[in-house]
Backbone as numpy.savetxt, mean C-alpha at the origin, in Angstrom:
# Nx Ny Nz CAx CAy CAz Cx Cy Cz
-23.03 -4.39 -7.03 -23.92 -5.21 -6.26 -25.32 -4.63 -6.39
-26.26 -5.13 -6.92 -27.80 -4.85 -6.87 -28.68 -5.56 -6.00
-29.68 -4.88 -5.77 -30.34 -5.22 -4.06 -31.92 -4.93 -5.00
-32.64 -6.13 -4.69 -33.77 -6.26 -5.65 -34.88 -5.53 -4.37
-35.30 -4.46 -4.41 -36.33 -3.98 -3.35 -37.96 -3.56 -3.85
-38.14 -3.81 -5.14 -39.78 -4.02 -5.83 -39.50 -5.13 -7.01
-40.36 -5.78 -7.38 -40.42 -6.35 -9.00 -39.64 -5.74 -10.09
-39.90 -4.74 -10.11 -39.11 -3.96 -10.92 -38.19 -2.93 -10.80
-37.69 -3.02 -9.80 -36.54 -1.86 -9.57 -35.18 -2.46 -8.77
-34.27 -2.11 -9.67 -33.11 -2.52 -9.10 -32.30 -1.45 -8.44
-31.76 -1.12 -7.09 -31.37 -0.03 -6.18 -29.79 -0.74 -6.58
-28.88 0.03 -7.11 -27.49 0.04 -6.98 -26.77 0.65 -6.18
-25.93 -0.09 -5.26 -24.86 1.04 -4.32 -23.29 1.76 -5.10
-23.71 3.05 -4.52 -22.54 3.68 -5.23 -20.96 3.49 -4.47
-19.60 3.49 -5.31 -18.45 3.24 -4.58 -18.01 4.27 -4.41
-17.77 5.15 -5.58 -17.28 6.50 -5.64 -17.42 6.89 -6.92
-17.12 8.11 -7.11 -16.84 9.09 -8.21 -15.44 9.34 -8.79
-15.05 8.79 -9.62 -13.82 9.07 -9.70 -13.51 10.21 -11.57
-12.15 10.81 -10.86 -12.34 11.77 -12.22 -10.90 11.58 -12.84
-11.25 11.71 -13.98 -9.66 11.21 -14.98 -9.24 12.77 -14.94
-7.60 12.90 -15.19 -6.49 13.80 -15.30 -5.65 13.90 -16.22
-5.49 15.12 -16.75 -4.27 14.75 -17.61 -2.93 14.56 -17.28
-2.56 15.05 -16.67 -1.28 14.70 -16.00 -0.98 14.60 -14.82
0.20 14.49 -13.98 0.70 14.07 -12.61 0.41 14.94 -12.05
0.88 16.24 -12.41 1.10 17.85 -11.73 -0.53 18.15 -11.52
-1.46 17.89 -12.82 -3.02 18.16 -12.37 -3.91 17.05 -11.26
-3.19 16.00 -11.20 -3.87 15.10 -10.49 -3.42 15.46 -8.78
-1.87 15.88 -8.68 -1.41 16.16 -7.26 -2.22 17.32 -6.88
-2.06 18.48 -7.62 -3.51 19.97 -7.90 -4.62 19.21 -6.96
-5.07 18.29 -7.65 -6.83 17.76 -7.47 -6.75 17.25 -5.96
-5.20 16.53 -6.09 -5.69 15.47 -4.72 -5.62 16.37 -3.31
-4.86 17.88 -3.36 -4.74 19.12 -2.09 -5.80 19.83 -2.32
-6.68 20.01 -3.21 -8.05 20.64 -3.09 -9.13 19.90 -2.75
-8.98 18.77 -2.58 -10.04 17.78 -2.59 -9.89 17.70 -0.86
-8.44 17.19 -0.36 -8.10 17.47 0.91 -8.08 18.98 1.60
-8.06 19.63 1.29 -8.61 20.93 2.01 -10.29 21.32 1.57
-10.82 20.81 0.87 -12.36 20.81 0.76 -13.07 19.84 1.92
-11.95 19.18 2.69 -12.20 18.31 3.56 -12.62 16.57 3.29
-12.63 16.31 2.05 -12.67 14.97 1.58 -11.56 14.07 2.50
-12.05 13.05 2.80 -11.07 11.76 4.10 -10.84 10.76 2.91
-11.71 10.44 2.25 -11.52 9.24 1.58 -11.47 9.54 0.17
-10.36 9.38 0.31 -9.58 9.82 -1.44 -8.71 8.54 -1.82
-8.49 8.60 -3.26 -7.48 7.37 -3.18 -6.73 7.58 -5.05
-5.48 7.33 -5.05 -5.03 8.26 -6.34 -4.91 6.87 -7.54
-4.78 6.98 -8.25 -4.55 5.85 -9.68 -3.44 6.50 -10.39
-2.42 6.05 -10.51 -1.42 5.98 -11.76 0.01 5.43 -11.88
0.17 5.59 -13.66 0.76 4.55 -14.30 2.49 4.61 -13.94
2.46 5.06 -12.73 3.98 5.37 -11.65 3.78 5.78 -10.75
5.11 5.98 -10.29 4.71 6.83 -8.17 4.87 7.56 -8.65
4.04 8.69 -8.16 3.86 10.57 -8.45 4.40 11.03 -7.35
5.22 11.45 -7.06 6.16 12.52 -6.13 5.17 13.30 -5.44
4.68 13.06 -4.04 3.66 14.65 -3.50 2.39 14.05 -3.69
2.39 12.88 -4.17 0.54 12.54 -4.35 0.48 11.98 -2.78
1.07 11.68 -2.25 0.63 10.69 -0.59 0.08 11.52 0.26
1.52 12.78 -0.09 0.72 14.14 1.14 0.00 14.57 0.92
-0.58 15.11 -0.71 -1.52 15.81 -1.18 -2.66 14.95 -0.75
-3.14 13.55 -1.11 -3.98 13.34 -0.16 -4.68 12.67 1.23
-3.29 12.87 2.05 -3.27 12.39 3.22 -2.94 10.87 3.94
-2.18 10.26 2.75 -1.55 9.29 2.92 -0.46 9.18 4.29
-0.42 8.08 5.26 0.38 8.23 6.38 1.12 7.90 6.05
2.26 7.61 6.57 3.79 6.89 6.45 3.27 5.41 7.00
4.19 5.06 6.02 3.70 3.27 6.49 4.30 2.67 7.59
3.98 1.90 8.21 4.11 0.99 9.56 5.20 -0.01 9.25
5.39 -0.22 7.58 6.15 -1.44 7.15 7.49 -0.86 8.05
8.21 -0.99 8.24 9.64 -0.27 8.72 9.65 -1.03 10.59
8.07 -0.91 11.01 8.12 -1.45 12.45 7.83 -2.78 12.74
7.69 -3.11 11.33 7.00 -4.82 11.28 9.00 -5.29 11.20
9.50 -4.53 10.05 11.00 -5.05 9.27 11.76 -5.69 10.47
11.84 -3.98 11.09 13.10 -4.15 12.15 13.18 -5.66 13.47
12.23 -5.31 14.16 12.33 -6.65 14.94 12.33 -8.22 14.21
11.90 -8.14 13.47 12.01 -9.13 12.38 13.44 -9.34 11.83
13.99 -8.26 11.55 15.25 -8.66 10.80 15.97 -8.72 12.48
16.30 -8.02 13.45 16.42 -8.70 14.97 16.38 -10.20 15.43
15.37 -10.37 15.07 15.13 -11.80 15.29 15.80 -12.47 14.35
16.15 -11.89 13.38 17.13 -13.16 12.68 18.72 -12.95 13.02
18.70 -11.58 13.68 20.12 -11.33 14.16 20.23 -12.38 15.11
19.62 -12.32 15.93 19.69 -12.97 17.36 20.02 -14.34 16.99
18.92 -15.12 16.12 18.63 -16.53 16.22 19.94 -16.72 15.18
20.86 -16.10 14.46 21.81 -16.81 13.68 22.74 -16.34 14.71
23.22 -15.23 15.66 23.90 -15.56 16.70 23.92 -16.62 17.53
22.64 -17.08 17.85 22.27 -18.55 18.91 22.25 -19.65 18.27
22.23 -19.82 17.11 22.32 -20.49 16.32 23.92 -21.03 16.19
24.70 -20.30 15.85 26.35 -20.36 16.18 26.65 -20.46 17.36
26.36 -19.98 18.56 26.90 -20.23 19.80 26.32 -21.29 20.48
25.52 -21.79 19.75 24.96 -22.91 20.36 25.52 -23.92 19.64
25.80 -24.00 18.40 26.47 -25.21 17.86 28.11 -25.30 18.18
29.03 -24.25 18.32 29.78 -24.24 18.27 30.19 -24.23 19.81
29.99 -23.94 20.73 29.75 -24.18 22.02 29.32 -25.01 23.12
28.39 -25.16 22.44 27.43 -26.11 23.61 27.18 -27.24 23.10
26.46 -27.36 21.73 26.18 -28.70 21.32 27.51 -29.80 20.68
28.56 -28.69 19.96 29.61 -29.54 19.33 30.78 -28.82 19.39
30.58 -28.55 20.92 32.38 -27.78 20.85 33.82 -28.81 20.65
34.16 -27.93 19.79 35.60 -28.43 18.87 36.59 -27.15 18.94
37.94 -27.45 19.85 38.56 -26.81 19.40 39.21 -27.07 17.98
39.84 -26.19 17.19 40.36 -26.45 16.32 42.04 -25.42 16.09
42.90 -25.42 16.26 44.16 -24.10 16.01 43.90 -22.85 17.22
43.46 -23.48 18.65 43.08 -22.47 19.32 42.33 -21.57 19.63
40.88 -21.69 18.28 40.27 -20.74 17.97 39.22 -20.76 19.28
38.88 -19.82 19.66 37.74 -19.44 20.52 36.31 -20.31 20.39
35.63 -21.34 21.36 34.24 -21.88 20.72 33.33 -21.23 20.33
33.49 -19.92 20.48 32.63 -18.81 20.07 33.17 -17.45 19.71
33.72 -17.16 18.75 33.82 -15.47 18.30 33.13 -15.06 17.36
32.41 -13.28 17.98 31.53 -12.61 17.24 31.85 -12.50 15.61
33.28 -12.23 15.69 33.99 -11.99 14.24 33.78 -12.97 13.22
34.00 -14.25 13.64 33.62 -15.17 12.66 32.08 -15.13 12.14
31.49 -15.00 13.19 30.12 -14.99 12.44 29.23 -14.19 12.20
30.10 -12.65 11.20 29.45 -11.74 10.83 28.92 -12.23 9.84
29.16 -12.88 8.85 28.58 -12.93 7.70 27.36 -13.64 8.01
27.06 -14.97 8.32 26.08 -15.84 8.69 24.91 -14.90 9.08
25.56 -13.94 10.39 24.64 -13.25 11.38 23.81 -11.97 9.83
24.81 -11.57 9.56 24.31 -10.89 8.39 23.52 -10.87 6.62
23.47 -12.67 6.84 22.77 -12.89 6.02 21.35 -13.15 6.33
21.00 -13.61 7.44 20.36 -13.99 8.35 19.41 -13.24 8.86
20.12 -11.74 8.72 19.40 -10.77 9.76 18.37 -9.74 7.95
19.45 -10.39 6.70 18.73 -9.88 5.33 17.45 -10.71 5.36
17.77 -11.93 5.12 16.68 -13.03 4.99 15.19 -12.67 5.63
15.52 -12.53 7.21 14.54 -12.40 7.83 13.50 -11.04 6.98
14.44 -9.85 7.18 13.78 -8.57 6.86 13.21 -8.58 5.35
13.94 -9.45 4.71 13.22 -9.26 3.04 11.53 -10.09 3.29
11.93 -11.45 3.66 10.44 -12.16 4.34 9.35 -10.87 4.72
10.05 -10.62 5.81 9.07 -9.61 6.85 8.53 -8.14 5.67
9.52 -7.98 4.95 9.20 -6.37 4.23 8.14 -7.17 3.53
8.18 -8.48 2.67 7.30 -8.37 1.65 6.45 -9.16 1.87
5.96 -10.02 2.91 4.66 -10.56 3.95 4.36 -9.45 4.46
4.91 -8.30 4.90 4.65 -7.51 5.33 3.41 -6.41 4.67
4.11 -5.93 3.54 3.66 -5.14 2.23 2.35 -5.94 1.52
2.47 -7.53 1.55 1.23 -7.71 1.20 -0.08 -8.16 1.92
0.58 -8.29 3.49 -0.53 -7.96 4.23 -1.48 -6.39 4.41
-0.53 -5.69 4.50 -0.94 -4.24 4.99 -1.46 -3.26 3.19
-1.42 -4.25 2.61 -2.05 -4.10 1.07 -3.32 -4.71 0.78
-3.36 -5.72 1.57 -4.50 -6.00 1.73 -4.29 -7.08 -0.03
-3.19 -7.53 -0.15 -3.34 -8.51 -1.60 -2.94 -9.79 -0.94
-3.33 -10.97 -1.94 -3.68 -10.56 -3.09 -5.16 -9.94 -3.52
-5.76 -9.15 -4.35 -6.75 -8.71 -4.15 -7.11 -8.83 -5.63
-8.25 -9.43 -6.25 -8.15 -9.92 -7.54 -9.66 -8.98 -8.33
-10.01 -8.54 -6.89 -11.45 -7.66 -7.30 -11.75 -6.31 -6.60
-11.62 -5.41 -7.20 -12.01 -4.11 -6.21 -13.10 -3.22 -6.99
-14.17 -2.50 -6.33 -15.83 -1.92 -7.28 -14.55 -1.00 -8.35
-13.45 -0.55 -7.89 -13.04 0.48 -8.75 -12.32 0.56 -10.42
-12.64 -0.60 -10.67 -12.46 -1.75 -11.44 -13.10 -1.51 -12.43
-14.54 -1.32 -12.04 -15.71 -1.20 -12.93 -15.72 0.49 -13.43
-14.94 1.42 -13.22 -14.88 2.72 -13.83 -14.38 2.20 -15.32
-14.87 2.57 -16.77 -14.47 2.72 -18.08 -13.04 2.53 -18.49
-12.27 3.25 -18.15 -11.36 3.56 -18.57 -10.83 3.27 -17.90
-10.75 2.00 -16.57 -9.71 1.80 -15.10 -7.75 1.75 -15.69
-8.25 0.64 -17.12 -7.54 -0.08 -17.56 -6.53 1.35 -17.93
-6.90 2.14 -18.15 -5.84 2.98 -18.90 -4.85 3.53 -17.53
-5.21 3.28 -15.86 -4.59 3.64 -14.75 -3.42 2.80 -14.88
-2.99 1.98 -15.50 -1.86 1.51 -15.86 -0.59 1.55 -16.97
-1.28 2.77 -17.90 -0.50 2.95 -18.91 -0.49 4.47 -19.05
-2.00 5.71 -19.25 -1.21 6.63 -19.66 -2.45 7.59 -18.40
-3.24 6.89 -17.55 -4.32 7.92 -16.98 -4.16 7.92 -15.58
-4.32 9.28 -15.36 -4.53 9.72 -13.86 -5.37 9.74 -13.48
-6.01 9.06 -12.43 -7.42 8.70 -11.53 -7.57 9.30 -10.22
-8.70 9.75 -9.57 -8.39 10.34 -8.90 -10.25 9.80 -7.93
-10.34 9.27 -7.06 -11.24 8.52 -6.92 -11.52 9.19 -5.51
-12.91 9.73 -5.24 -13.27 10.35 -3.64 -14.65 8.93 -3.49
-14.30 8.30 -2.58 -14.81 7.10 -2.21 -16.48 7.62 -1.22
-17.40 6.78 -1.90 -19.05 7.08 -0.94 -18.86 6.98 0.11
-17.84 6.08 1.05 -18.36 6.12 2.18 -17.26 7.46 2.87
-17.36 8.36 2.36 -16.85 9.77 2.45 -17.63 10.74 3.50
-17.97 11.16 4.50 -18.70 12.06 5.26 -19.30 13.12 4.54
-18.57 13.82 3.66 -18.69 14.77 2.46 -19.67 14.37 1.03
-19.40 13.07 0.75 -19.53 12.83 -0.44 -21.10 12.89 -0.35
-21.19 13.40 -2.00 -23.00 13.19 -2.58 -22.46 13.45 -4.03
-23.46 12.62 -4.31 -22.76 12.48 -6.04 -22.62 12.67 -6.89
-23.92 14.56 -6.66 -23.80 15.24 -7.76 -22.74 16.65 -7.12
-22.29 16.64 -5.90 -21.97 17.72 -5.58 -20.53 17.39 -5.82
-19.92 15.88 -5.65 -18.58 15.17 -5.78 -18.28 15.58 -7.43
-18.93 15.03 -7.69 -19.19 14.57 -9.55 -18.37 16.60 -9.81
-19.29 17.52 -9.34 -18.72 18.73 -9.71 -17.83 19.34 -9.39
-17.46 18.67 -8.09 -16.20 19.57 -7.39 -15.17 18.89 -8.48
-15.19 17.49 -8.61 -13.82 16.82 -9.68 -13.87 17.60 -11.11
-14.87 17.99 -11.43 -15.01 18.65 -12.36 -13.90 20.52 -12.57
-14.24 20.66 -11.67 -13.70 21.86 -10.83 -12.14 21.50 -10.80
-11.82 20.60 -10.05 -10.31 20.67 -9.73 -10.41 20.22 -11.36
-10.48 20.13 -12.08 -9.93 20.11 -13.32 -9.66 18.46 -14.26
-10.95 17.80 -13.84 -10.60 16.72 -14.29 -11.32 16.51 -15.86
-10.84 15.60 -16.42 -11.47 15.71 -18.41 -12.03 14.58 -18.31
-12.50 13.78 -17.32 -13.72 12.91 -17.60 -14.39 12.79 -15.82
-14.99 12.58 -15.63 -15.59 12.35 -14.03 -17.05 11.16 -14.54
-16.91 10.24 -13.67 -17.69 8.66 -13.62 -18.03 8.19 -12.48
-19.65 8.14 -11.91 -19.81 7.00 -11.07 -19.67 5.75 -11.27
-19.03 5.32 -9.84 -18.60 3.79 -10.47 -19.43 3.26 -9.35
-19.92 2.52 -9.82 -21.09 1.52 -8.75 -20.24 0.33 -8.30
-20.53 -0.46 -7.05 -20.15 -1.56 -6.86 -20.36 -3.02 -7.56
């Protein structure tokens, strides 16, 4: 994004600094020095889940799990009421003695019911709290982003960082050991 503030000068805002890695083991390295240097806003790139990269840089445990459960609940419930209400109340039929309502019969229903809901909920879930679909992000515009999907480790300390300045960022990534380091503008 450029912000026109004379005739001739264009002021660019910075997103972050991000520094390429050679491997998993050097990028997890980068992301616990970066977090004990006190960096908040870190954020990792690569071409799999890396084992130890969440804690290394301060990733929480996700919330998805508290969205699932009552959700998949609610489908327990409503395919229970769902059966005891049809079979009971709205169209009771005996048939060979059977009970207008037993739990046993309608495990399966109740248990498909109670999947349905939670798969919905996990993955409305996951792409709300992901914040997708998301078709544009500044981090995009780093050189080499494209290779965060096939063979490069990224390792990105974001401007709006308390810490961050961008020649002092630029060197610390340098430091933890990275083989390329890039401002990426918005």
């Amino acid at each position: 994004m450029s912000v026109l503030t004379s005739p001739n000068v264009v002021e660019t805002k910075i997103h972050a600094v991000v520094g390429e890695f050679s491997d998993e083991r050097e990028l997890v390295k980068a992301g616990r020095k970066a977090r004990a240097e006190g960096y908040t806003k870190i954020e990792a790139y690569s071409p799999f889940p890396v084992h130890g990269i969440d804690e290394a840089i301060g990733v929480p445990r996700s919330i998805l799990g508290y969205i699932v459960l009552p959700i998949g609940l609610t489908g327990t419930a409503s395919a229970l009421f769902l059966i005891w209400w049809t079979g009971a109340v709205d169209y009771p039929l005996v048939i060979g003695g059977k009970p207008l309502f037993d739990i046993t019969f309608s495990i399966p229903v109740t248990f498909e019911l109670t999947i349905l809901f939670s798969a919905f909920a996990a993955v409305l879930g996951m792409f709300a709290l992901n914040g997708l679909p998301r078709l544009y992000h500044s981090v995009f515009n780093y050189s080499k982003f494209a290779g965060a999907t096939d063979d490069k480790f990224l390792l990105s300390l974001e401007a709006t960082d308390p810490l961050f300045e961008v020649d002092a960022t630029s060197k610390f990534l340098r430091g933890a050991g990275a083989t390329a380091v890039e401002v990426v503008e918005e």
